[in-house]
């Protein structure tokens, strides 16, 4: 727990340090931005009250991205081996082509968090419907066009990442969200 | 006194009521104060915890504006002076101000921990709540709450309590006054009646006022008690009157009896004196009889001798007238005459001597005159005077008295003393004893004459010893003993000679009378002295 906290704090500080640099949005390094996104995702997870009956299974974070995206690497480095509510985190990459096949795979069906890097439909990801489970937290990455599937959108505003809450998607997500998180999210 | 009692009752009631009120109000106020304090602390802690929870995401996602917005909600709580949100650096454990509200960012007054802390200072409550994410602190919320309202509430509570106390005190004063007056009024009535009864002894007085409940019973009991006392007093007075009458009767009776007794005593004294006189006369008569008897012999012999002398003289006269007187007859007659004359003379001398001796004793016994005499000779004369009684016995009288002991005293008293003692020994001590011995000793020193009288007779019965000198004490009343001998003896020694006589119990057989006489009374003129 202590390690997890320290990681969260470190990521926060990193985020602050990075985001506090002027003109960061234009000059930011892609890798560091990927780390920042991983930190945000990991911290958002903490504000959700996850079911406890599956404590022995892994907590699966599924990254819906292209094969070549560096995000996956940094998600793996930053989040693999971490724990959420006592469950070990496992990061999975699901690209557009595989998504068709993964629709029926065990991994896809067991994802607890889905991180969009693009607008699903524009990428031709009809499988997105498979993730419409009410217990799957769907977060959209900065730059990914806001879509009707994501519950929380990370939006880059004034060199800072802001959190937006999709009120339309809120009824589809039935796990309790912390008021503290809701308090800092903006409404879309 | 009654005022004091009333004041004591009043003050006691007041003190008890005040104490009771204080016992209630002080803990109540303290409880209210504690309750308010605890309530405020709990409320602020709860508020701080909620705000800290709400601020978690702002710290984690670096949203100070959101934090400021959250803290701004505190403006609804006018008591909260300031709130400061600190972010915790997990590496350095340093705290940096993340957001603040009110009087600007305030430094923490103490080191915070994961459980949070609270602290009361003079007029401020300091609350620190941890900002936790998954039970680990990522920051702290520090709030300062002024205690003005709490103090106002407490002051108001105290004012209310004081007001309640004052009102209660006034009510208590009124009640205490009324109660003490009501309780003590019967007491005052009782005191008034009691004082009146004590002063006048009039037990017919009563407490006439009626009272309620126990006081009424008390008054009724008191009246009942007075009734009982009145009855007792009446009875007592009657009894006292009876007793006084009895006393008067008794006094009269005692007076009568005393008079009778006095008459009896006087009669007894007269009788006693008469008896003593009779005893003396009897003694004197006995003495005279003894003297007559003693003188009778020499006088008889002298008479015979004189008769014979007369015969011889007639015979000589006849012979001379006839002329037949011969020389030898003359010589024979003269020899007879001479012998007869000598016999006559000797017997007359003996009679004269006895008469002289008896006369001395008899005269001394009848006339108590002061004169000088030789004690030894006088005692021997007394013994001689008792020869008629002694010569019929073989008893012996030893007079162990210094030869030249001269006294200037009352010889008749001594005669009576020793006559009595010797006669007592002869009659009582030597009864049925053939050879008794009486010893009379006399010793003189510069202050006293000590006379000891001993006999070796039967002694005196133990029952009589203690009262031997009392009148009419005798063991020989059947033989005519009057019982006055030792009584006369005692009176002679103590009254006439101013000495003392004791029956000394120091001999194995017989009696020992010790007579101690002062020289002032005996005026010794002994050559030995």
PDB file of N, CA and C in Angstrom, chain B residues 20-93:
ATOM      1  N   UNK B  20     -27.823  22.000  47.669  1.00  0.00           N
ATOM      2  CA  UNK B  20     -28.478  21.114  46.710  1.00  0.00           C
ATOM      3  C   UNK B  20     -28.483  21.742  45.321  1.00  0.00           C
ATOM      4  N   UNK B  21     -28.776  23.043  45.288  1.00  0.00           N
ATOM      5  CA  UNK B  21     -28.797  23.706  43.984  1.00  0.00           C
ATOM      6  C   UNK B  21     -27.409  23.739  43.365  1.00  0.00           C
ATOM      7  N   UNK B  22     -26.414  24.029  44.197  1.00  0.00           N
ATOM      8  CA  UNK B  22     -25.042  24.044  43.688  1.00  0.00           C
ATOM      9  C   UNK B  22     -24.632  22.670  43.203  1.00  0.00           C
ATOM     10  N   UNK B  23     -25.036  21.651  43.980  1.00  0.00           N
ATOM     11  CA  UNK B  23     -24.702  20.279  43.590  1.00  0.00           C
ATOM     12  C   UNK B  23     -25.338  19.918  42.262  1.00  0.00           C
ATOM     13  N   UNK B  24     -26.469  20.523  41.978  1.00  0.00           N
ATOM     14  CA  UNK B  24     -27.121  20.233  40.701  1.00  0.00           C
ATOM     15  C   UNK B  24     -26.561  21.125  39.605  1.00  0.00           C
ATOM     16  N   UNK B  25     -26.457  22.415  39.912  1.00  0.00           N
ATOM     17  CA  UNK B  25     -26.127  23.375  38.861  1.00  0.00           C
ATOM     18  C   UNK B  25     -24.672  23.267  38.406  1.00  0.00           C
ATOM     19  N   UNK B  26     -23.772  23.079  39.338  1.00  0.00           N
ATOM     20  CA  UNK B  26     -22.355  23.031  38.953  1.00  0.00           C
ATOM     21  C   UNK B  26     -22.071  21.852  38.027  1.00  0.00           C
ATOM     22  N   UNK B  27     -22.476  20.611  38.394  1.00  0.00           N
ATOM     23  CA  UNK B  27     -22.258  19.500  37.454  1.00  0.00           C
ATOM     24  C   UNK B  27     -23.037  19.696  36.159  1.00  0.00           C
ATOM     25  N   UNK B  28     -24.232  20.298  36.282  1.00  0.00           N
ATOM     26  CA  UNK B  28     -25.032  20.501  35.076  1.00  0.00           C
ATOM     27  C   UNK B  28     -24.321  21.461  34.126  1.00  0.00           C
ATOM     28  N   UNK B  29     -23.820  22.549  34.669  1.00  0.00           N
ATOM     29  CA  UNK B  29     -23.110  23.513  33.828  1.00  0.00           C
ATOM     30  C   UNK B  29     -21.832  22.921  33.266  1.00  0.00           C
ATOM     31  N   UNK B  30     -21.162  22.176  34.125  1.00  0.00           N
ATOM     32  CA  UNK B  30     -19.940  21.532  33.650  1.00  0.00           C
ATOM     33  C   UNK B  30     -20.266  20.543  32.534  1.00  0.00           C
ATOM     34  N   UNK B  31     -21.366  19.853  32.712  1.00  0.00           N
ATOM     35  CA  UNK B  31     -21.789  18.889  31.694  1.00  0.00           C
ATOM     36  C   UNK B  31     -22.161  19.616  30.404  1.00  0.00           C
ATOM     37  N   UNK B  32     -22.860  20.740  30.577  1.00  0.00           N
ATOM     38  CA  UNK B  32     -23.247  21.519  29.387  1.00  0.00           C
ATOM     39  C   UNK B  32     -22.003  22.039  28.676  1.00  0.00           C
ATOM     40  N   UNK B  33     -21.059  22.532  29.478  1.00  0.00           N
ATOM     41  CA  UNK B  33     -19.815  23.045  28.888  1.00  0.00           C
ATOM     42  C   UNK B  33     -19.079  21.929  28.143  1.00  0.00           C
ATOM     43  N   UNK B  34     -18.941  20.768  28.822  1.00  0.00           N
ATOM     44  CA  UNK B  34     -18.248  19.636  28.185  1.00  0.00           C
ATOM     45  C   UNK B  34     -18.982  19.194  26.940  1.00  0.00           C
ATOM     46  N   UNK B  35     -20.299  19.150  27.073  1.00  0.00           N
ATOM     47  CA  UNK B  35     -21.106  18.688  25.951  1.00  0.00           C
ATOM     48  C   UNK B  35     -20.963  19.632  24.760  1.00  0.00           C
ATOM     49  N   UNK B  36     -21.033  20.933  25.052  1.00  0.00           N
ATOM     50  CA  UNK B  36     -20.893  21.910  23.971  1.00  0.00           C
ATOM     51  C   UNK B  36     -19.516  21.812  23.332  1.00  0.00           C
ATOM     52  N   UNK B  37     -18.519  21.699  24.187  1.00  0.00           N
ATOM     53  CA  UNK B  37     -17.147  21.612  23.675  1.00  0.00           C
ATOM     54  C   UNK B  37     -16.972  20.380  22.806  1.00  0.00           C
ATOM     55  N   UNK B  38     -17.444  19.273  23.360  1.00  0.00           N
ATOM     56  CA  UNK B  38     -17.304  18.012  22.624  1.00  0.00           C
ATOM     57  C   UNK B  38     -18.112  18.053  21.323  1.00  0.00           C
ATOM     58  N   UNK B  39     -19.288  18.658  21.440  1.00  0.00           N
ATOM     59  CA  UNK B  39     -20.151  18.752  20.259  1.00  0.00           C
ATOM     60  C   UNK B  39     -19.461  19.580  19.170  1.00  0.00           C
ATOM     61  N   UNK B  40     -18.899  20.702  19.595  1.00  0.00           N
ATOM     62  CA  UNK B  40     -18.212  21.565  18.629  1.00  0.00           C
ATOM     63  C   UNK B  40     -17.028  20.841  18.015  1.00  0.00           C
ATOM     64  N   UNK B  41     -16.250  20.179  18.894  1.00  0.00           N
ATOM     65  CA  UNK B  41     -15.068  19.472  18.416  1.00  0.00           C
ATOM     66  C   UNK B  41     -15.468  18.380  17.428  1.00  0.00           C
ATOM     67  N   UNK B  42     -16.511  17.633  17.797  1.00  0.00           N
ATOM     68  CA  UNK B  42     -16.966  16.549  16.924  1.00  0.00           C
ATOM     69  C   UNK B  42     -17.477  17.104  15.588  1.00  0.00           C
ATOM     70  N   UNK B  43     -18.233  18.191  15.674  1.00  0.00           N
ATOM     71  CA  UNK B  43     -18.797  18.764  14.452  1.00  0.00           C
ATOM     72  C   UNK B  43     -17.688  19.261  13.523  1.00  0.00           C
ATOM     73  N   UNK B  44     -16.720  19.970  14.122  1.00  0.00           N
ATOM     74  CA  UNK B  44     -15.637  20.512  13.295  1.00  0.00           C
ATOM     75  C   UNK B  44     -14.766  19.386  12.756  1.00  0.00           C
ATOM     76  N   UNK B  45     -14.535  18.387  13.610  1.00  0.00           N
ATOM     77  CA  UNK B  45     -13.752  17.235  13.133  1.00  0.00           C
ATOM     78  C   UNK B  45     -14.460  16.560  11.964  1.00  0.00           C
ATOM     79  N   UNK B  46     -15.755  16.389  12.128  1.00  0.00           N
ATOM     80  CA  UNK B  46     -16.531  15.746  11.077  1.00  0.00           C
ATOM     81  C   UNK B  46     -16.484  16.580   9.795  1.00  0.00           C
ATOM     82  N   UNK B  47     -16.661  17.880   9.976  1.00  0.00           N
ATOM     83  CA  UNK B  47     -16.611  18.774   8.822  1.00  0.00           C
ATOM     84  C   UNK B  47     -15.239  18.719   8.160  1.00  0.00           C
ATOM     85  N   UNK B  48     -14.192  18.721   8.992  1.00  0.00           N
ATOM     86  CA  UNK B  48     -12.831  18.658   8.467  1.00  0.00           C
ATOM     87  C   UNK B  48     -12.582  17.362   7.728  1.00  0.00           C
ATOM     88  N   UNK B  49     -13.129  16.254   8.282  1.00  0.00           N
ATOM     89  CA  UNK B  49     -12.927  14.959   7.623  1.00  0.00           C
ATOM     90  C   UNK B  49     -13.624  14.941   6.253  1.00  0.00           C
ATOM     91  N   UNK B  50     -14.807  15.495   6.203  1.00  0.00           N
ATOM     92  CA  UNK B  50     -15.539  15.535   4.928  1.00  0.00           C
ATOM     93  C   UNK B  50     -14.782  16.382   3.900  1.00  0.00           C
ATOM     94  N   UNK B  51     -14.346  17.545   4.388  1.00  0.00           N
ATOM     95  CA  UNK B  51     -13.607  18.427   3.473  1.00  0.00           C
ATOM     96  C   UNK B  51     -12.302  17.787   3.021  1.00  0.00           C
ATOM     97  N   UNK B  52     -11.651  17.081   3.975  1.00  0.00           N
ATOM     98  CA  UNK B  52     -10.397  16.405   3.621  1.00  0.00           C
ATOM     99  C   UNK B  52     -10.658  15.330   2.573  1.00  0.00           C
ATOM    100  N   UNK B  53     -11.754  14.568   2.781  1.00  0.00           N
ATOM    101  CA  UNK B  53     -12.106  13.546   1.786  1.00  0.00           C
ATOM    102  C   UNK B  53     -12.390  14.188   0.427  1.00  0.00           C
ATOM    103  N   UNK B  54     -13.126  15.297   0.513  1.00  0.00           N
ATOM    104  CA  UNK B  54     -13.478  15.980  -0.737  1.00  0.00           C
ATOM    105  C   UNK B  54     -12.241  16.534  -1.438  1.00  0.00           C
ATOM    106  N   UNK B  55     -11.208  16.803  -0.627  1.00  0.00           N
ATOM    107  CA  UNK B  55     -10.023  17.442  -1.203  1.00  0.00           C
ATOM    108  C   UNK B  55      -9.000  16.441  -1.722  1.00  0.00           C
ATOM    109  N   UNK B  56      -9.240  15.178  -1.524  1.00  0.00           N
ATOM    110  CA  UNK B  56      -8.258  14.150  -1.909  1.00  0.00           C
ATOM    111  C   UNK B  56      -7.920  14.243  -3.405  1.00  0.00           C
ATOM    112  N   UNK B  57      -8.959  14.277  -4.189  1.00  0.00           N
ATOM    113  CA  UNK B  57      -8.742  14.291  -5.638  1.00  0.00           C
ATOM    114  C   UNK B  57      -8.061  15.574  -6.086  1.00  0.00           C
ATOM    115  N   UNK B  58      -8.370  16.680  -5.401  1.00  0.00           N
ATOM    116  CA  UNK B  58      -7.743  17.947  -5.804  1.00  0.00           C
ATOM    117  C   UNK B  58      -6.245  17.893  -5.625  1.00  0.00           C
ATOM    118  N   UNK B  59      -5.805  17.238  -4.491  1.00  0.00           N
ATOM    119  CA  UNK B  59      -4.361  17.110  -4.273  1.00  0.00           C
ATOM    120  C   UNK B  59      -3.769  16.140  -5.279  1.00  0.00           C
ATOM    121  N   UNK B  60      -4.492  15.021  -5.435  1.00  0.00           N
ATOM    122  CA  UNK B  60      -3.945  13.969  -6.291  1.00  0.00           C
ATOM    123  C   UNK B  60      -3.888  14.410  -7.759  1.00  0.00           C
ATOM    124  N   UNK B  61      -4.880  15.164  -8.185  1.00  0.00           N
ATOM    125  CA  UNK B  61      -4.899  15.614  -9.579  1.00  0.00           C
ATOM    126  C   UNK B  61      -4.486  17.072  -9.719  1.00  0.00           C
ATOM    127  N   UNK B  62      -3.895  17.606  -8.618  1.00  0.00           N
ATOM    128  CA  UNK B  62      -3.332  18.943  -8.636  1.00  0.00           C
ATOM    129  C   UNK B  62      -4.364  19.967  -9.096  1.00  0.00           C
ATOM    130  N   UNK B  63      -5.439  20.034  -8.338  1.00  0.00           N
ATOM    131  CA  UNK B  63      -6.508  20.972  -8.682  1.00  0.00           C
ATOM    132  C   UNK B  63      -6.691  21.965  -7.525  1.00  0.00           C
ATOM    133  N   UNK B  64      -5.763  22.926  -7.331  1.00  0.00           N
ATOM    134  CA  UNK B  64      -5.867  23.860  -6.204  1.00  0.00           C
ATOM    135  C   UNK B  64      -7.123  24.729  -6.268  1.00  0.00           C
ATOM    136  N   UNK B  65      -7.549  25.048  -7.542  1.00  0.00           N
ATOM    137  CA  UNK B  65      -8.758  25.864  -7.630  1.00  0.00           C
ATOM    138  C   UNK B  65      -9.952  25.111  -7.052  1.00  0.00           C
ATOM    139  N   UNK B  66     -10.001  23.807  -7.412  1.00  0.00           N
ATOM    140  CA  UNK B  66     -11.096  22.988  -6.865  1.00  0.00           C
ATOM    141  C   UNK B  66     -11.006  22.931  -5.339  1.00  0.00           C
ATOM    142  N   UNK B  67      -9.767  22.824  -4.867  1.00  0.00           N
ATOM    143  CA  UNK B  67      -9.584  22.792  -3.408  1.00  0.00           C
ATOM    144  C   UNK B  67     -10.069  24.089  -2.773  1.00  0.00           C
ATOM    145  N   UNK B  68      -9.704  25.210  -3.421  1.00  0.00           N
ATOM    146  CA  UNK B  68     -10.159  26.504  -2.907  1.00  0.00           C
ATOM    147  C   UNK B  68     -11.683  26.555  -2.892  1.00  0.00           C
ATOM    148  N   UNK B  69     -12.294  26.001  -3.958  1.00  0.00           N
ATOM    149  CA  UNK B  69     -13.753  25.996  -4.038  1.00  0.00           C
ATOM    150  C   UNK B  69     -14.344  25.177  -2.890  1.00  0.00           C
ATOM    151  N   UNK B  70     -13.711  24.017  -2.681  1.00  0.00           N
ATOM    152  CA  UNK B  70     -14.213  23.160  -1.582  1.00  0.00           C
ATOM    153  C   UNK B  70     -14.094  23.897  -0.245  1.00  0.00           C
ATOM    154  N   UNK B  71     -12.918  24.501  -0.012  1.00  0.00           N
ATOM    155  CA  UNK B  71     -12.710  25.190   1.266  1.00  0.00           C
ATOM    156  C   UNK B  71     -13.631  26.400   1.401  1.00  0.00           C
ATOM    157  N   UNK B  72     -13.996  26.979   0.242  1.00  0.00           N
ATOM    158  CA  UNK B  72     -14.877  28.153   0.289  1.00  0.00           C
ATOM    159  C   UNK B  72     -16.242  27.819   0.872  1.00  0.00           C
ATOM    160  N   UNK B  73     -16.568  26.536   0.841  1.00  0.00           N
ATOM    161  CA  UNK B  73     -17.855  26.153   1.427  1.00  0.00           C
ATOM    162  C   UNK B  73     -17.891  26.428   2.936  1.00  0.00           C
ATOM    163  N   UNK B  74     -16.720  26.663   3.517  1.00  0.00           N
ATOM    164  CA  UNK B  74     -16.657  26.912   4.967  1.00  0.00           C
ATOM    165  C   UNK B  74     -17.225  28.267   5.349  1.00  0.00           C
ATOM    166  N   UNK B  75     -17.468  29.114   4.335  1.00  0.00           N
ATOM    167  CA  UNK B  75     -17.993  30.438   4.700  1.00  0.00           C
ATOM    168  C   UNK B  75     -19.377  30.344   5.353  1.00  0.00           C
ATOM    169  N   UNK B  76     -20.026  29.179   5.133  1.00  0.00           N
ATOM    170  CA  UNK B  76     -21.307  28.973   5.821  1.00  0.00           C
ATOM    171  C   UNK B  76     -21.108  28.836   7.339  1.00  0.00           C
ATOM    172  N   UNK B  77     -19.888  28.406   7.704  1.00  0.00           N
ATOM    173  CA  UNK B  77     -19.590  28.234   9.135  1.00  0.00           C
ATOM    174  C   UNK B  77     -18.841  29.458   9.619  1.00  0.00           C
ATOM    175  N   UNK B  78     -19.565  30.337  10.274  1.00  0.00           N
ATOM    176  CA  UNK B  78     -18.967  31.611  10.684  1.00  0.00           C
ATOM    177  C   UNK B  78     -17.891  31.438  11.753  1.00  0.00           C
ATOM    178  N   UNK B  79     -17.927  30.319  12.447  1.00  0.00           N
ATOM    179  CA  UNK B  79     -16.953  30.121  13.522  1.00  0.00           C
ATOM    180  C   UNK B  79     -15.573  29.771  12.986  1.00  0.00           C
ATOM    181  N   UNK B  80     -15.518  29.245  11.745  1.00  0.00           N
ATOM    182  CA  UNK B  80     -14.226  28.807  11.212  1.00  0.00           C
ATOM    183  C   UNK B  80     -13.495  30.031  10.664  1.00  0.00           C
ATOM    184  N   UNK B  81     -12.391  30.326  11.317  1.00  0.00           N
ATOM    185  CA  UNK B  81     -11.624  31.522  10.976  1.00  0.00           C
ATOM    186  C   UNK B  81     -10.781  31.290   9.737  1.00  0.00           C
ATOM    187  N   UNK B  82     -10.149  30.121   9.683  1.00  0.00           N
ATOM    188  CA  UNK B  82      -9.286  29.828   8.531  1.00  0.00           C
ATOM    189  C   UNK B  82      -9.201  28.332   8.318  1.00  0.00           C
ATOM    190  N   UNK B  83      -8.869  27.972   7.083  1.00  0.00           N
ATOM    191  CA  UNK B  83      -8.637  26.567   6.747  1.00  0.00           C
ATOM    192  C   UNK B  83      -7.490  26.528   5.760  1.00  0.00           C
ATOM    193  N   UNK B  84      -6.553  25.641   6.018  1.00  0.00           N
ATOM    194  CA  UNK B  84      -5.375  25.529   5.148  1.00  0.00           C
ATOM    195  C   UNK B  84      -5.203  24.070   4.759  1.00  0.00           C
ATOM    196  N   UNK B  85      -5.092  23.837   3.436  1.00  0.00           N
ATOM    197  CA  UNK B  85      -4.893  22.471   2.942  1.00  0.00           C
ATOM    198  C   UNK B  85      -3.428  22.306   2.591  1.00  0.00           C
ATOM    199  N   UNK B  86      -2.805  21.345   3.234  1.00  0.00           N
ATOM    200  CA  UNK B  86      -1.387  21.071   2.995  1.00  0.00           C
ATOM    201  C   UNK B  86      -1.253  19.819   2.138  1.00  0.00           C
ATOM    202  N   UNK B  87      -0.265  19.839   1.238  1.00  0.00           N
ATOM    203  CA  UNK B  87       0.051  18.634   0.476  1.00  0.00           C
ATOM    204  C   UNK B  87       1.324  18.024   1.061  1.00  0.00           C
ATOM    205  N   UNK B  88       1.293  16.697   1.213  1.00  0.00           N
ATOM    206  CA  UNK B  88       2.421  15.989   1.830  1.00  0.00           C
ATOM    207  C   UNK B  88       3.326  15.413   0.751  1.00  0.00           C
ATOM    208  N   UNK B  89       4.607  15.769   0.844  1.00  0.00           N
ATOM    209  CA  UNK B  89       5.600  15.164  -0.056  1.00  0.00           C
ATOM    210  C   UNK B  89       6.018  13.846   0.578  1.00  0.00           C
ATOM    211  N   UNK B  90       5.681  12.762  -0.117  1.00  0.00           N
ATOM    212  CA  UNK B  90       5.933  11.447   0.473  1.00  0.00           C
ATOM    213  C   UNK B  90       7.411  11.141   0.599  1.00  0.00           C
ATOM    214  N   UNK B  91       8.230  11.777  -0.230  1.00  0.00           N
ATOM    215  CA  UNK B  91       9.670  11.504  -0.156  1.00  0.00           C
ATOM    216  C   UNK B  91      10.316  12.280   0.984  1.00  0.00           C
ATOM    217  N   UNK B  92      10.014  13.572   1.045  1.00  0.00           N
ATOM    218  CA  UNK B  92      10.678  14.411   2.059  1.00  0.00           C
ATOM    219  C   UNK B  92       9.813  14.631   3.296  1.00  0.00           C
ATOM    220  N   UNK B  93       8.560  14.188   3.198  1.00  0.00           N
ATOM    221  CA  UNK B  93       7.592  14.388   4.291  1.00  0.00           C
ATOM    222  C   UNK B  93       7.370  15.867   4.573  1.00  0.00           C
TER     223      UNK B  93
END
